[in-house]
Short mmCIF file of C-alpha atoms and ligand atoms in Angstrom, two decimals:
data_model
loop_
_atom_site.label_atom_id
_atom_site.label_comp_id
_atom_site.label_asym_id
_atom_site.label_seq_id
_atom_site.Cartn_x
_atom_site.Cartn_y
_atom_site.Cartn_z
CA UNK S 100 226.09 -153.01 -96.14
CA UNK S 101 224.71 -151.38 -93.00
CA UNK S 102 227.02 -151.00 -90.05
CA UNK S 103 225.17 -152.73 -87.25
CA UNK S 104 227.03 -151.06 -84.43
CA UNK S 105 226.07 -147.60 -85.73
CA UNK S 106 222.44 -148.64 -86.03
CA UNK S 107 222.55 -150.09 -82.56
CA UNK S 108 223.78 -146.82 -81.15
CA UNK S 109 221.05 -144.93 -83.02
CA UNK S 110 218.43 -147.37 -81.85
CA UNK S 111 219.59 -147.03 -78.29
CA UNK S 112 219.52 -143.26 -78.48
CA UNK S 113 216.28 -142.90 -80.37
CA UNK S 114 213.48 -144.78 -78.64
CA UNK S 115 211.13 -143.90 -81.50
CA UNK S 116 213.18 -145.94 -83.93
CA UNK S 117 212.93 -149.10 -81.90
CA UNK S 118 209.29 -148.43 -81.04
CA UNK S 119 208.58 -148.30 -84.74
CA UNK S 120 210.33 -151.63 -85.30
CA UNK S 121 208.79 -153.38 -82.35
CA UNK S 122 205.27 -152.05 -82.87
CA UNK S 123 205.14 -153.39 -86.39
CA UNK S 124 203.29 -156.67 -86.57
CA UNK S 125 204.16 -157.57 -90.12
CA UNK S 126 207.09 -157.27 -92.46
CA UNK S 127 209.89 -158.08 -90.06
CA UNK S 128 213.22 -158.24 -91.83
CA UNK S 129 216.42 -160.10 -90.99
CA UNK S 130 218.07 -156.71 -90.51
CA UNK S 131 215.57 -155.49 -87.91
CA UNK S 132 215.64 -158.87 -86.17
CA UNK S 133 219.42 -158.73 -86.00
CA UNK S 134 219.45 -155.20 -84.65
CA UNK S 135 217.11 -156.24 -81.87
CA UNK S 136 219.01 -159.49 -81.19
CA UNK S 137 222.33 -157.68 -80.83
CA UNK S 138 221.11 -154.89 -78.55
CA UNK S 139 222.95 -154.72 -75.25
CA UNK S 140 221.43 -157.52 -73.16
CA UNK S 141 219.85 -155.17 -70.61
CA UNK S 142 218.26 -153.03 -73.32
CA UNK S 143 216.95 -156.13 -75.07
CA UNK S 144 215.42 -157.55 -71.88
CA UNK S 145 213.92 -154.19 -70.95
CA UNK S 146 212.29 -153.87 -74.38
CA UNK S 147 211.02 -157.43 -74.32
CA UNK S 148 209.57 -157.06 -70.81
CA UNK S 149 207.94 -153.74 -71.79
CA UNK S 150 206.28 -155.36 -74.82
CA UNK S 151 205.29 -158.34 -72.68
CA UNK S 152 203.54 -156.16 -70.10
CA UNK S 153 201.42 -154.40 -72.71
CA UNK S 154 199.79 -157.71 -73.67
CA UNK S 155 200.12 -160.09 -70.72
CA UNK S 156 200.23 -160.24 -66.95
CA UNK S 157 203.98 -160.77 -66.38
CA UNK S 158 203.33 -162.80 -63.24
CA UNK S 159 201.17 -165.47 -64.84
CA UNK S 160 202.32 -168.51 -66.79
CA UNK S 161 200.21 -170.90 -68.81
CA UNK S 162 200.78 -174.57 -68.00
CA UNK S 163 200.22 -177.48 -70.39
CA UNK S 164 200.69 -181.20 -69.87
CA UNK S 165 202.01 -183.41 -72.65
CA UNK S 166 201.19 -187.04 -73.29
CA UNK S 167 202.63 -189.30 -75.94
CA UNK S 168 199.60 -191.12 -77.37
CA UNK S 169 201.68 -193.08 -79.90
CA UNK S 170 205.36 -193.51 -79.22
CA UNK S 171 208.36 -194.51 -81.36
CA UNK S 172 208.74 -196.24 -84.71
CA UNK S 173 208.28 -193.01 -86.67
CA UNK S 174 209.02 -193.09 -90.41
CA UNK S 175 210.49 -189.56 -90.45
CA UNK S 176 214.20 -188.87 -90.05
CA UNK S 177 214.23 -185.79 -87.75
CA UNK S 178 217.83 -185.78 -86.53
CA UNK S 179 216.93 -184.66 -83.00
CA UNK S 180 214.23 -187.19 -82.29
CA UNK S 181 214.32 -190.30 -80.10
CA UNK S 182 211.21 -191.61 -81.87
CA UNK S 183 212.51 -191.86 -85.42
CA UNK S 184 212.87 -195.46 -86.58
CA UNK S 185 215.66 -194.21 -88.85
CA UNK S 186 217.78 -192.95 -85.98
CA UNK S 187 218.60 -196.42 -84.67
CA UNK S 188 216.96 -195.53 -81.37
CA UNK S 189 216.07 -198.45 -79.13
CA UNK S 190 212.72 -196.94 -78.18
CA UNK S 191 210.01 -199.55 -78.80
CA UNK S 192 207.15 -198.54 -81.12
CA UNK S 193 203.72 -198.48 -79.51
CA UNK S 194 200.22 -198.40 -80.99
CA UNK S 195 197.82 -195.50 -80.49
CA UNK S 196 196.75 -195.79 -76.85
CA UNK S 197 193.10 -196.18 -75.78
CA UNK S 198 190.90 -193.13 -75.38
CA UNK S 199 190.10 -193.93 -71.74
CA UNK S 200 193.80 -194.06 -70.81
CA UNK S 201 194.31 -190.66 -72.41
CA UNK S 202 191.37 -189.17 -70.50
CA UNK S 203 192.58 -190.64 -67.20
CA UNK S 204 195.89 -188.79 -67.74
CA UNK S 205 194.04 -185.61 -68.70
CA UNK S 206 192.05 -185.75 -65.44
CA UNK S 207 195.29 -186.12 -63.46
CA UNK S 208 196.81 -183.18 -65.33
CA UNK S 209 193.77 -181.03 -64.56
CA UNK S 210 194.03 -181.90 -60.87
CA UNK S 211 197.68 -180.83 -60.94
CA UNK S 212 196.70 -177.43 -62.37
CA UNK S 213 197.32 -177.84 -66.11
CA UNK S 214 194.80 -175.95 -68.24
CA UNK S 215 195.76 -177.46 -71.59
CA UNK S 216 196.30 -181.10 -72.50
CA UNK S 217 198.59 -181.77 -75.46
CA UNK S 218 198.60 -185.15 -77.16
CA UNK S 219 201.55 -186.09 -79.38
CA UNK S 220 201.92 -188.96 -81.84
CA UNK S 221 205.09 -190.18 -83.56
CA UNK S 222 203.59 -190.14 -87.03
CA UNK S 223 204.38 -188.61 -90.37
CA UNK S 224 200.60 -187.99 -90.51
CA UNK S 225 197.49 -189.61 -89.01
CA UNK S 226 195.71 -192.31 -91.01
CA UNK S 227 191.96 -192.17 -91.72
CA UNK S 228 191.41 -195.19 -89.44
CA UNK S 229 192.86 -193.27 -86.46
CA UNK S 230 190.60 -190.25 -86.77
CA UNK S 231 187.68 -191.70 -84.74
CA UNK S 232 189.87 -192.25 -81.67
CA UNK S 233 191.58 -188.87 -82.06
CA UNK S 234 188.22 -187.12 -82.25
CA UNK S 235 187.04 -188.96 -79.10
CA UNK S 236 190.21 -187.82 -77.29
CA UNK S 237 189.63 -184.18 -78.18
CA UNK S 238 185.97 -184.35 -77.19
CA UNK S 239 186.86 -186.06 -73.91
CA UNK S 240 189.51 -183.47 -73.00
CA UNK S 241 187.08 -180.64 -73.82
CA UNK S 242 184.41 -182.28 -71.64
CA UNK S 243 186.88 -182.03 -68.72
CA UNK S 244 186.92 -178.26 -69.21
CA UNK S 245 190.50 -178.25 -70.50
CA UNK S 246 191.90 -176.83 -73.70
CA UNK S 247 193.00 -179.48 -76.16
CA UNK S 248 196.12 -179.56 -78.28
CA UNK S 249 197.46 -182.19 -80.65
CA UNK S 250 200.67 -182.75 -82.56
CA UNK S 251 200.27 -185.57 -85.07
CA UNK S 252 202.45 -184.57 -88.03
CA UNK S 253 201.03 -183.36 -91.33
CA UNK S 254 197.26 -182.94 -91.76
CA UNK S 255 195.15 -182.90 -94.93
CA UNK S 256 192.07 -180.78 -95.71
CA UNK S 257 189.63 -183.36 -94.33
CA UNK S 258 191.53 -183.99 -91.11
CA UNK S 259 191.76 -180.32 -90.12
CA UNK S 260 187.97 -180.01 -90.46
CA UNK S 261 187.38 -183.22 -88.45
CA UNK S 262 189.65 -182.03 -85.63
CA UNK S 263 188.20 -178.52 -85.67
CA UNK S 264 184.67 -179.93 -85.44
CA UNK S 265 185.72 -182.13 -82.51
CA UNK S 266 186.72 -178.91 -80.69
CA UNK S 267 190.52 -178.98 -81.03
CA UNK S 268 191.87 -175.68 -79.68
CA UNK S 269 195.54 -175.83 -80.73
CA UNK S 270 197.56 -177.77 -83.27
CA UNK S 271 201.32 -177.98 -82.72
CA UNK S 272 203.47 -178.36 -85.80
CA UNK S 273 206.94 -176.87 -85.56
CA UNK S 274 208.95 -175.44 -88.42
CA UNK S 275 211.92 -176.45 -86.21
CA UNK S 276 214.56 -174.16 -87.77
CA UNK S 277 215.22 -171.82 -90.71
CA UNK S 278 214.26 -172.87 -94.22
CA UNK S 279 217.98 -172.86 -95.09
CA UNK S 280 219.11 -175.13 -92.26
CA UNK S 281 216.05 -177.40 -92.37
CA UNK S 282 217.46 -179.98 -94.87
CA UNK S 283 220.41 -180.54 -92.50
CA UNK S 284 217.93 -181.80 -89.90
CA UNK S 285 215.07 -183.47 -91.79
CA UNK S 286 215.00 -184.91 -95.30
CA UNK S 287 211.78 -186.92 -95.32
CA UNK S 288 209.44 -183.93 -95.42
CA UNK S 289 210.06 -180.40 -96.56
CA UNK S 290 209.82 -177.00 -94.93
CA UNK S 291 207.05 -176.20 -97.47
CA UNK S 292 205.10 -179.30 -96.31
CA UNK S 293 205.19 -177.89 -92.79
CA UNK S 294 203.98 -174.45 -93.88
CA UNK S 295 201.16 -176.10 -95.88
CA UNK S 296 199.94 -177.91 -92.77
CA UNK S 297 200.14 -174.71 -90.71
CA UNK S 298 198.08 -172.88 -93.35
CA UNK S 299 195.43 -175.60 -93.40
CA UNK S 300 195.18 -175.54 -89.62
CA UNK S 301 194.89 -171.75 -89.45
CA UNK S 302 192.39 -171.55 -92.30
CA UNK S 303 189.84 -173.76 -90.53
CA UNK S 304 190.17 -171.70 -87.34
CA UNK S 305 192.31 -173.95 -85.12
CA UNK S 306 194.94 -171.99 -83.16
CA UNK S 307 198.42 -172.58 -84.51
CA UNK S 308 201.24 -173.58 -82.18
CA UNK S 309 204.55 -173.51 -84.02
CA UNK S 310 208.15 -172.92 -83.08
CA UNK S 311 211.42 -174.77 -83.17
CA UNK S 312 214.59 -176.01 -81.55
CA UNK S 313 217.85 -174.27 -80.69
CA UNK S 314 221.08 -176.24 -80.44
CA UNK S 315 221.16 -178.32 -83.62
CA UNK S 316 224.23 -176.59 -85.06
CA UNK S 317 222.29 -173.71 -86.61
CA UNK S 318 223.67 -170.15 -86.77
CA UNK S 319 222.20 -167.05 -85.12
CA UNK S 320 220.87 -166.05 -88.56
CA UNK S 321 219.07 -169.40 -88.79
CA UNK S 322 217.48 -168.81 -85.39
CA UNK S 323 216.35 -165.34 -86.42
CA UNK S 324 215.11 -166.55 -89.81
CA UNK S 325 213.00 -169.17 -88.04
CA UNK S 326 211.39 -166.40 -85.94
CA UNK S 327 210.94 -164.25 -89.06
CA UNK S 328 209.10 -167.05 -90.86
CA UNK S 329 206.77 -167.43 -87.87
CA UNK S 330 206.23 -163.70 -87.31
CA UNK S 331 205.55 -163.10 -91.00
CA UNK S 332 202.93 -165.84 -91.42
CA UNK S 333 199.50 -164.41 -92.42
CA UNK S 334 198.95 -164.26 -88.66
CA UNK S 335 201.68 -165.27 -86.22
CA UNK S 336 201.10 -168.52 -84.29
CA UNK S 337 199.09 -168.01 -81.08
CA UNK S 338 201.68 -170.16 -79.35
CA UNK S 339 205.41 -170.34 -80.14
CA UNK S 340 207.35 -173.17 -78.48
CA UNK S 341 211.08 -172.61 -78.23
CA UNK S 342 212.78 -175.89 -77.42
CA UNK S 343 216.36 -176.28 -76.29
CA UNK S 344 217.68 -179.46 -77.89
CA UNK S 345 217.67 -182.37 -75.48
CA UNK S 346 220.31 -184.58 -77.10
CA UNK S 347 218.98 -188.11 -77.49
CA UNK S 348 221.13 -191.23 -77.51
CA UNK S 349 221.70 -192.86 -80.92
CA UNK S 350 220.50 -189.81 -82.86
CA UNK S 351 222.77 -187.80 -85.18
CA UNK S 352 222.56 -184.92 -82.68
CA UNK S 353 223.46 -187.01 -79.62
CA UNK S 354 226.68 -185.06 -79.10
CA UNK S 355 225.54 -181.59 -80.12
CA UNK S 356 227.16 -178.93 -77.91
CA UNK S 357 224.80 -177.14 -75.50
CA UNK S 358 223.30 -173.74 -76.34
CA UNK S 359 224.67 -170.80 -74.37
CA UNK S 360 221.84 -169.77 -72.01
CA UNK S 361 222.39 -166.05 -72.76
CA UNK S 362 221.96 -166.72 -76.50
CA UNK S 363 218.83 -168.72 -75.71
CA UNK S 364 217.36 -165.91 -73.59
CA UNK S 365 218.10 -163.42 -76.39
CA UNK S 366 216.04 -165.53 -78.81
CA UNK S 367 213.14 -165.68 -76.35
CA UNK S 368 213.29 -161.88 -76.09
CA UNK S 369 213.31 -161.42 -79.88
CA UNK S 370 210.37 -163.84 -80.20
CA UNK S 371 208.44 -161.80 -77.60
CA UNK S 372 209.19 -158.51 -79.38
CA UNK S 373 208.39 -159.84 -82.86
CA UNK S 374 205.22 -161.70 -81.79
CA UNK S 375 203.88 -159.51 -78.97
CA UNK S 376 200.50 -161.23 -78.63
CA UNK S 377 201.67 -164.84 -78.88
CA UNK S 378 202.31 -167.16 -75.99
CA UNK S 379 206.04 -167.92 -76.05
CA UNK S 380 206.51 -171.39 -74.63
CA UNK S 381 209.70 -172.36 -72.83
CA UNK S 382 209.43 -175.97 -73.99
CA UNK S 383 211.88 -178.88 -74.02
CA UNK S 384 215.15 -178.51 -72.17
CA UNK S 385 214.04 -176.91 -68.89
CA UNK S 386 215.34 -179.89 -66.92
CA UNK S 387 218.87 -178.94 -67.98
CA UNK S 388 218.43 -175.23 -67.21
CA UNK S 389 219.20 -173.46 -63.97
CA UNK S 390 216.34 -171.78 -62.15
CA UNK S 391 218.01 -168.48 -62.94
CA UNK S 392 218.01 -169.19 -66.70
CA UNK S 393 214.34 -170.09 -66.56
CA UNK S 394 213.59 -166.91 -64.57
CA UNK S 395 215.43 -164.84 -67.18
CA UNK S 396 213.43 -166.56 -69.95
CA UNK S 397 210.22 -165.57 -68.13
CA UNK S 398 211.51 -162.00 -67.81
CA UNK S 399 212.34 -162.02 -71.53
CA UNK S 400 208.69 -162.89 -72.26
CA UNK S 401 208.26 -166.66 -72.07
CA UNK S 402 204.84 -167.22 -70.50
CA UNK S 403 203.98 -170.83 -71.08
CA UNK S 404 205.59 -174.13 -70.03
CA UNK S 405 205.04 -177.87 -70.07
CA UNK S 406 204.52 -179.30 -66.60
CA UNK S 407 204.86 -182.89 -65.45
CA UNK S 408 207.94 -185.05 -65.16
CA UNK S 409 207.94 -186.28 -68.77
CA UNK S 410 207.52 -184.51 -72.08
CA UNK S 411 206.93 -187.10 -74.81
CA UNK S 412 209.89 -189.37 -74.11
CA UNK S 413 212.33 -187.02 -72.38
CA UNK S 414 212.46 -185.73 -68.83
CA UNK S 415 210.99 -182.48 -67.55
CA UNK S 416 211.37 -180.84 -64.12
CA UNK S 417 209.22 -182.39 -61.40
CA UNK S 418 205.97 -180.65 -60.61
CA UNK S 419 207.19 -179.82 -57.10
CA UNK S 420 210.31 -178.05 -58.25
CA UNK S 421 208.30 -176.00 -60.76
CA UNK S 422 205.84 -174.98 -58.06
CA UNK S 423 208.70 -174.05 -55.73
CA UNK S 424 210.24 -171.92 -58.47
CA UNK S 425 206.88 -170.28 -59.21
CA UNK S 426 206.44 -169.49 -55.51
CA UNK S 427 209.94 -167.99 -55.28
CA UNK S 428 209.25 -165.82 -58.32
CA UNK S 429 205.70 -164.88 -57.27
CA UNK S 430 204.33 -166.44 -60.45
CA UNK S 431 200.77 -167.79 -60.59
CA UNK S 432 199.51 -170.42 -63.03
CA UNK S 433 197.23 -168.90 -65.66
CA UNK S 434 193.53 -169.77 -65.69
CA UNK S 435 192.19 -171.57 -68.78
CA UNK S 436 189.97 -168.66 -69.79
CA UNK S 437 192.72 -166.09 -69.34
CA UNK S 438 193.71 -166.54 -72.95
CA UNK S 439 193.27 -162.89 -73.93
CA UNK S 440 190.79 -163.75 -76.65
CA UNK S 441 193.57 -165.24 -78.72
CA UNK S 442 191.40 -168.11 -79.88
CA UNK S 443 188.87 -165.73 -81.29
CA UNK S 444 191.63 -163.74 -82.97
CA UNK S 445 193.04 -166.67 -84.95
N1 LIG M 721 205.49 -186.31 -84.86
C1 LIG M 721 204.95 -185.03 -84.73
C2 LIG M 721 205.74 -184.01 -85.52
O1 LIG M 721 206.93 -184.11 -85.64
O2 LIG M 721 205.11 -183.07 -86.02
C3 LIG M 721 204.77 -184.55 -83.32
C4 LIG M 721 205.77 -184.78 -82.23
S1 LIG M 721 207.34 -183.96 -82.31
C5 LIG M 721 208.19 -184.80 -81.06
C6 LIG M 721 207.10 -182.29 -81.78
C7 LIG M 721 208.30 -181.37 -81.70
O3 LIG M 721 209.05 -181.65 -80.54
C8 LIG M 721 209.31 -181.41 -82.82
O4 LIG M 721 208.90 -180.73 -83.95
C9 LIG M 721 210.51 -180.75 -82.16
O5 LIG M 721 210.49 -179.34 -82.36
C10 LIG M 721 210.32 -181.07 -80.68
N2 LIG M 721 211.35 -182.04 -80.23
C11 LIG M 721 211.37 -183.35 -80.53
N3 LIG M 721 212.46 -183.95 -79.99
C12 LIG M 721 213.15 -182.98 -79.34
C13 LIG M 721 214.38 -182.97 -78.61
N4 LIG M 721 215.11 -184.06 -78.45
N5 LIG M 721 214.79 -181.81 -78.06
C14 LIG M 721 214.05 -180.70 -78.23
N6 LIG M 721 212.89 -180.64 -78.94
C15 LIG M 721 212.45 -181.77 -79.49
C1 LIG M 722 207.15 -178.79 -78.76
O1 LIG M 722 207.57 -177.82 -79.41
N1 LIG M 722 207.80 -179.39 -77.78
C2 LIG M 722 207.07 -180.50 -77.26
C3 LIG M 722 205.72 -180.36 -78.00
N2 LIG M 722 205.98 -179.34 -78.94
C4 LIG M 722 205.05 -181.53 -78.57
C5 LIG M 722 207.77 -181.80 -77.45
C6 LIG M 722 209.12 -181.82 -76.82
C7 LIG M 722 209.68 -183.15 -77.02
C8 LIG M 722 210.97 -183.33 -76.29
C9 LIG M 722 211.59 -184.66 -76.53
C10 LIG M 722 210.83 -185.84 -76.05
O2 LIG M 722 210.09 -185.78 -75.04
O3 LIG M 722 210.99 -186.88 -76.69
FE1 LIG M 723 208.60 -188.51 -86.05
FE2 LIG M 723 207.82 -186.18 -85.00
FE3 LIG M 723 210.03 -187.43 -84.11
FE4 LIG M 723 210.05 -186.33 -86.52
S1 LIG M 723 209.79 -185.24 -84.56
S2 LIG M 723 210.82 -188.37 -86.01
S3 LIG M 723 207.96 -186.69 -87.16
S4 LIG M 723 207.96 -188.13 -83.94
#
């Protein structure tokens, strides 16, 4: 058993040791993740910001807009989700919305400065009959000069090719938590199912967006294991959303206690250090965070957010308050093509 406090002292004293750990892009271990996570907060933030600056402009943040294209009535039992039919939520189930309505929202998002348009559906997986409309949505968003992203649940071999050929830039499919804690949150599909979908998406050349949620009752080790799984994929996801649980009425996690902001910021910093070239997205939960917490998340390496006053079903800060915060912090929205060649690298 290694004494963590001794290692921490060594790491603090010997910059080479931590450089070696943080420069590695593969083979992260729980032990190295834990050493980094438990560094004194200032040392951790300094390391994370240093790594961040070697790959990104620290004063630019990528902005995406989300739209729910099919809401509610989902067959899965994700304990955090307002859209699961099994959670007894009162949210009415909708059908897949028309392509033109989606594109009208995408145009609005582009006018408000979003460079990526993310479309989410409350499905276990898309059906073959839906693919035509989904393809038209991707093509339409691309024709507006925006990047396209979808999150539709599991995908099979045919669907990933169809979406790739339509021009889909990113596919979001979160692992949500550690493999160990996962069955406490979702029982209707497995952690391995999720990894299979991520592999299919990556193998056809669509950028992977995958992350998870903090605040579901998981331990620090679960949070770190989730990051380890992501960092140790054949290539880490180009985009890593870290959501803070937004407790939803009538779900099993409705009364989950809030995450300590300092613990949340530490996880952002570890994600930045372990996945230096990925966009780390400060996702759900910003509406409950102070401006100072958000600023610290950006300093720790988060460089992507969702903008607009709704996520899928839950609230998000208003556009105006985000722009005021950006102005106060001297942050500029990132241009669509400022993606550091990540798409080519996937
Ligand atoms: N149905 C698709 C799926 O699950 O793959 C796509 C939509 S789903 C809402 C996308 C992700 O949003 C989830 O995997 C989860 O990480 C996040 N999410 C959902 N509800 C949330 C909540 N209440 N608080 C924080 N994150 C949430
Ligand atoms: C992700 O990780 N967060 C976004 C996006 N991927 C699709 C979704 C957040 C959903 C928050 C709860 C809601 O709006 O219902
Ligand atoms: Fe369905 Fe996705 Fe919600 Fe799970 S997270 S219940 S799959 S919409």
